[in-house]
PDB file of C-alpha atoms in Angstrom:
ATOM      1  CA  ARG A   1      -9.477  13.044  -9.267  1.00 41.00           C
ATOM      2  CA  PHE A   2      -6.172  11.671 -10.415  1.00 44.00           C
ATOM      3  CA  ASN A   3      -5.767   9.192 -13.218  1.00 44.00           C
ATOM      4  CA  HIS A   4      -3.712   6.281 -11.865  1.00 46.00           C
ATOM      5  CA  SER A   5      -4.985   3.219 -13.684  1.00 44.00           C
ATOM      6  CA  LEU A   6      -5.542   0.088 -11.637  1.00 44.00           C
ATOM      7  CA  GLY A   7      -6.760  -1.985 -14.555  1.00 49.00           C
ATOM      8  CA  GLY A   8      -9.687   0.356 -15.189  1.00 57.00           C
ATOM      9  CA  ASN A   9     -11.165   0.099 -11.687  1.00 75.00           C
ATOM     10  CA  MET A  10     -11.831   3.198  -9.631  1.00 90.00           C
ATOM     11  CA  TYR A  11     -10.548   3.129  -6.072  1.00 95.00           C
ATOM     12  CA  THR A  12     -10.094   5.446  -3.097  1.00 97.00           C
ATOM     13  CA  ALA A  13      -6.647   5.554  -1.531  1.00 98.00           C
ATOM     14  CA  ALA A  14      -4.024   7.383   0.453  1.00 98.00           C
ATOM     15  CA  VAL A  15      -1.710   8.214  -2.478  1.00 98.00           C
ATOM     16  CA  LEU A  16       1.917   8.444  -1.368  1.00 98.00           C
ATOM     17  CA  GLU A  17       4.153  11.470  -1.671  1.00 97.00           C
ATOM     18  CA  ASN A  18       7.266  10.878  -3.828  1.00 96.00           C
ATOM     19  CA  SER A  19       9.522  10.916  -0.766  1.00 96.00           C
ATOM     20  CA  ALA A  20       7.445   8.101   0.783  1.00 97.00           C
ATOM     21  CA  THR A  21       7.740   6.010  -2.384  1.00 97.00           C
ATOM     22  CA  LEU A  22      11.536   6.287  -2.368  1.00 97.00           C
ATOM     23  CA  ARG A  23      11.806   5.659   1.370  1.00 97.00           C
ATOM     24  CA  LEU A  24       9.709   2.469   1.221  1.00 98.00           C
ATOM     25  CA  ARG A  25      11.667   1.154  -1.778  1.00 98.00           C
ATOM     26  CA  THR A  26      14.936   1.685   0.113  1.00 97.00           C
ATOM     27  CA  ILE A  27      13.726   0.051   3.335  1.00 97.00           C
ATOM     28  CA  ALA A  28      12.337  -2.991   1.497  1.00 98.00           C
ATOM     29  CA  ALA A  29      15.452  -3.425  -0.657  1.00 97.00           C
ATOM     30  CA  ASP A  30      17.616  -3.387   2.481  1.00 97.00           C
ATOM     31  CA  LEU A  31      15.572  -6.223   4.031  1.00 96.00           C
ATOM     32  CA  VAL A  32      14.440  -8.356   1.081  1.00 96.00           C
ATOM     33  CA  ASP A  33      16.173  -9.635  -2.070  1.00 96.00           C
ATOM     34  CA  LEU A  34      14.139  -7.756  -4.672  1.00 97.00           C
ATOM     35  CA  SER A  35      16.497  -8.464  -7.598  1.00 97.00           C
ATOM     36  CA  SER A  36      13.731 -10.314  -9.502  1.00 97.00           C
ATOM     37  CA  TYR A  37      11.098  -7.665  -8.649  1.00 98.00           C
ATOM     38  CA  VAL A  38       9.967  -4.477 -10.391  1.00 98.00           C
ATOM     39  CA  PHE A  39       8.610  -1.189  -9.040  1.00 97.00           C
ATOM     40  CA  VAL A  40       5.985  -0.775 -11.773  1.00 95.00           C
ATOM     41  CA  THR A  41       2.753  -2.601 -12.634  1.00 93.00           C
ATOM     42  CA  ALA A  42       1.863  -4.045 -16.032  1.00 90.00           C
ATOM     43  CA  ALA A  43      -0.403  -0.977 -16.452  1.00 88.00           C
ATOM     44  CA  GLY A  44       2.589   1.311 -15.886  1.00 92.00           C
ATOM     45  CA  MET A  45       1.790   2.522 -12.355  1.00 92.00           C
ATOM     46  CA  GLN A  46       4.888   3.177 -10.255  1.00 95.00           C
ATOM     47  CA  LEU A  47       5.188   1.232  -6.996  1.00 98.00           C
ATOM     48  CA  PRO A  48       4.782   1.823  -4.181  1.00 98.00           C
ATOM     49  CA  HIS A  49       1.866   4.116  -4.977  1.00 97.00           C
ATOM     50  CA  HIS A  50      -0.904   4.001  -2.355  1.00 98.00           C
ATOM     51  CA  MET A  51      -2.713   2.363   0.534  1.00 98.00           C
ATOM     52  CA  THR A  52      -6.138   1.270  -0.689  1.00 97.00           C
ATOM     53  CA  ILE A  53      -9.046   2.539   1.382  1.00 97.00           C
ATOM     54  CA  ASN A  54     -11.811   0.983  -0.711  1.00 96.00           C
ATOM     55  CA  MET A  55     -12.583   0.006  -4.271  1.00 94.00           C
ATOM     56  CA  ASP A  56     -14.858   2.367  -6.223  1.00 94.00           C
ATOM     57  CA  ARG A  57     -15.715   5.937  -5.192  1.00 93.00           C
ATOM     58  CA  PHE A  58     -15.140   7.186  -1.645  1.00 95.00           C
ATOM     59  CA  SER A  59     -17.252   5.152   0.796  1.00 95.00           C
ATOM     60  CA  GLU A  60     -19.020   7.354   3.347  1.00 95.00           C
ATOM     61  CA  SER A  61     -20.104   4.212   5.207  1.00 95.00           C
ATOM     62  CA  LEU A  62     -16.390   3.493   5.865  1.00 96.00           C
ATOM     63  CA  ASN A  63     -14.933   6.980   6.523  1.00 97.00           C
ATOM     64  CA  ASP A  64     -16.084  10.570   6.971  1.00 96.00           C
ATOM     65  CA  LYS A  65     -16.152  12.480   3.642  1.00 94.00           C
ATOM     66  CA  GLY A  66     -14.217  15.293   5.352  1.00 95.00           C
ATOM     67  CA  ILE A  67     -10.938  13.374   4.934  1.00 97.00           C
ATOM     68  CA  MET A  68     -11.011  13.664   1.108  1.00 96.00           C
ATOM     69  CA  ASN A  69      -7.964  15.491  -0.307  1.00 97.00           C
ATOM     70  CA  HIS A  70      -6.423  15.714   3.172  1.00 98.00           C
ATOM     71  CA  GLN A  71      -2.929  14.602   4.126  1.00 98.00           C
ATOM     72  CA  CYS A  72      -2.752  11.201   5.791  1.00 98.00           C
ATOM     73  CA  GLN A  73      -0.020   9.993   8.151  1.00 98.00           C
ATOM     74  CA  LEU A  74       0.727   6.331   7.476  1.00 98.00           C
ATOM     75  CA  GLN A  75       2.710   4.446  10.097  1.00 98.00           C
ATOM     76  CA  ILE A  76       4.636   1.471   8.717  1.00 98.00           C
ATOM     77  CA  ASP A  77       5.763  -1.227  11.159  1.00 98.00           C
ATOM     78  CA  GLY A  78       6.904  -4.082   8.941  1.00 97.00           C
ATOM     79  CA  ILE A  79       7.643  -5.528   5.522  1.00 98.00           C
ATOM     80  CA  ALA A  80       6.010  -8.735   4.296  1.00 97.00           C
ATOM     81  CA  TYR A  81       6.936 -10.745   1.237  1.00 98.00           C
ATOM     82  CA  ASN A  82       6.201 -13.984  -0.540  1.00 97.00           C
ATOM     83  CA  HIS A  83       8.573 -14.928  -3.370  1.00 97.00           C
ATOM     84  CA  LYS A  84       6.135 -17.566  -4.675  1.00 96.00           C
ATOM     85  CA  LEU A  85       3.373 -14.935  -5.058  1.00 96.00           C
ATOM     86  CA  GLY A  86       5.993 -12.424  -6.221  1.00 98.00           C
ATOM     87  CA  ILE A  87       4.921  -9.689  -3.835  1.00 98.00           C
ATOM     88  CA  CYS A  88       6.481  -7.359  -1.272  1.00 98.00           C
ATOM     89  CA  ALA A  89       4.418  -4.938   0.817  1.00 98.00           C
ATOM     90  CA  ALA A  90       4.588  -2.676   3.848  1.00 98.00           C
ATOM     91  CA  ARG A  91       2.177  -3.180   6.746  1.00 98.00           C
ATOM     92  CA  VAL A  92       0.331   0.001   7.708  1.00 98.00           C
ATOM     93  CA  SER A  93      -0.280  -0.130  11.468  1.00 98.00           C
ATOM     94  CA  SER A  94      -1.937   3.286  11.592  1.00 98.00           C
ATOM     95  CA  ALA A  95      -3.435   5.704   9.045  1.00 98.00           C
ATOM     96  CA  VAL A  96      -4.541   9.049  10.459  1.00 98.00           C
ATOM     97  CA  VAL A  97      -6.099  12.214   9.022  1.00 98.00           C
ATOM     98  CA  ASP A  98      -6.492  15.149  11.398  1.00 95.00           C
ATOM     99  CA  GLY A  99      -6.290  12.838  14.421  1.00 96.00           C
ATOM    100  CA  VAL A 100      -8.897  10.396  13.067  1.00 95.00           C
ATOM    101  CA  GLU A 101      -8.047   6.794  12.127  1.00 97.00           C
ATOM    102  CA  VAL A 102      -8.724   5.978   8.461  1.00 98.00           C
ATOM    103  CA  LYS A 103     -10.501   2.668   7.901  1.00 97.00           C
ATOM    104  CA  SER A 104      -9.756   0.397   4.941  1.00 97.00           C
ATOM    105  CA  SER A 105     -11.886  -2.313   3.354  1.00 96.00           C
ATOM    106  CA  ASN A 106      -8.757  -4.503   3.263  1.00 95.00           C
ATOM    107  CA  THR A 107      -8.298  -7.017   6.086  1.00 94.00           C
ATOM    108  CA  GLN A 108      -4.792  -5.631   6.660  1.00 96.00           C
ATOM    109  CA  ARG A 109      -3.954  -2.091   5.590  1.00 97.00           C
ATOM    110  CA  HIS A 110      -0.841  -2.204   3.439  1.00 98.00           C
ATOM    111  CA  ILE A 111       1.143  -0.615   0.636  1.00 98.00           C
ATOM    112  CA  THR A 112       2.393  -2.825  -2.200  1.00 98.00           C
ATOM    113  CA  ILE A 113       6.078  -1.983  -2.681  1.00 98.00           C
ATOM    114  CA  ALA A 114       7.263  -4.295  -5.457  1.00 98.00           C
ATOM    115  CA  ILE A 115       6.058  -7.208  -7.584  1.00 98.00           C
ATOM    116  CA  LYS A 116       7.583  -9.822  -9.849  1.00 98.00           C
ATOM    117  CA  PRO A 117       6.821  -9.049 -13.532  1.00 96.00           C
ATOM    118  CA  THR A 118       4.318 -11.947 -13.605  1.00 94.00           C
ATOM    119  CA  SER A 119       2.563 -10.837 -10.409  1.00 96.00           C
ATOM    120  CA  LYS A 120      -0.197  -8.327  -9.582  1.00 95.00           C
ATOM    121  CA  PRO A 121      -0.363  -5.746  -6.764  1.00 95.00           C
ATOM    122  CA  ALA A 122      -3.671  -7.282  -5.563  1.00 94.00           C
ATOM    123  CA  PHE A 123      -1.671 -10.374  -4.523  1.00 96.00           C
ATOM    124  CA  SER A 124      -0.622  -8.324  -1.458  1.00 96.00           C
ATOM    125  CA  ASN A 125      -4.057  -9.179  -0.052  1.00 95.00           C
ATOM    126  CA  GLN A 126      -2.909 -12.818   0.159  1.00 95.00           C
ATOM    127  CA  LEU A 127       0.030 -12.071   2.477  1.00 96.00           C
ATOM    128  CA  THR A 128      -0.348 -13.468   6.012  1.00 92.00           C
ATOM    129  CA  TRP A 129       1.895 -10.826   7.681  1.00 93.00           C
ATOM    130  CA  SER A 130       3.635 -13.661   9.526  1.00 91.00           C
ATOM    131  CA  GLU A 131       6.216 -16.414   9.055  1.00 91.00           C
ATOM    132  CA  LYS A 132       3.829 -18.990   7.614  1.00 89.00           C
ATOM    133  CA  ASP A 133       4.159 -21.239   4.558  1.00 88.00           C
ATOM    134  CA  ASP A 134       5.885 -19.113   1.885  1.00 93.00           C
ATOM    135  CA  ASN A 135       5.125 -15.854   3.703  1.00 94.00           C
ATOM    136  CA  HIS A 136       7.741 -13.829   5.538  1.00 96.00           C
ATOM    137  CA  PHE A 137       7.465 -10.783   7.788  1.00 96.00           C
ATOM    138  CA  VAL A 138      10.181  -8.444   9.043  1.00 96.00           C
ATOM    139  CA  ALA A 139       9.216  -6.025  11.813  1.00 96.00           C
ATOM    140  CA  ILE A 140      10.850  -2.609  11.562  1.00 97.00           C
ATOM    141  CA  THR A 141      11.143   0.376  13.874  1.00 97.00           C
ATOM    142  CA  PRO A 142       7.933   2.208  12.926  1.00 98.00           C
ATOM    143  CA  ILE A 143       8.276   5.028  10.406  1.00 98.00           C
ATOM    144  CA  THR A 144       5.710   7.560   9.240  1.00 98.00           C
ATOM    145  CA  VAL A 145       5.163   8.411   5.575  1.00 98.00           C
ATOM    146  CA  MET A 146       2.667  10.841   4.088  1.00 98.00           C
ATOM    147  CA  GLY A 147      -0.072  10.439   1.524  1.00 98.00           C
ATOM    148  CA  THR A 148      -3.190  12.272   0.333  1.00 98.00           C
ATOM    149  CA  ILE A 149      -6.713  10.806   0.359  1.00 98.00           C
ATOM    150  CA  GLN A 150      -7.906  10.678  -3.257  1.00 97.00           C
ATOM    151  CA  GLU A 151     -10.266   8.917  -5.641  1.00 95.00           C
ATOM    152  CA  CYS A 152      -8.226   7.330  -8.418  1.00 93.00           C
ATOM    153  CA  ALA A 153      -9.369   5.959 -11.777  1.00 84.00           C
TER     154      ALA A 153
END
């Protein structure tokens, strides 16, 4: 287990490689004005950090336990943001370990990229992934980034 605090809650996630973190920051900054955003949470976790699979310990009712500690290919096909919520995130269109799709308890699999200092990464769950109200979505040529399936506390 790795100690990446999410406000004291344990969660299971595809934790990004450093190269993925930098790549997503660059792509988002090229598409969205992130001048009032930060790449770190109030708890000190660097963003982007992970794609949440589920809260708490690994859920065997959601995914096969065999994916734990394995590399995961995450395909990103767009960037969503909402300046009112103070959130910017990447949409994960596909998450695969050894040819098997990884399920997430989130309605839309995503990776929080940046937040406003007054915002929280969980606000990404409120994005509509469309041009609706204060939400915006920019489709991108799909890219693949790598992560590792881990339990985090």
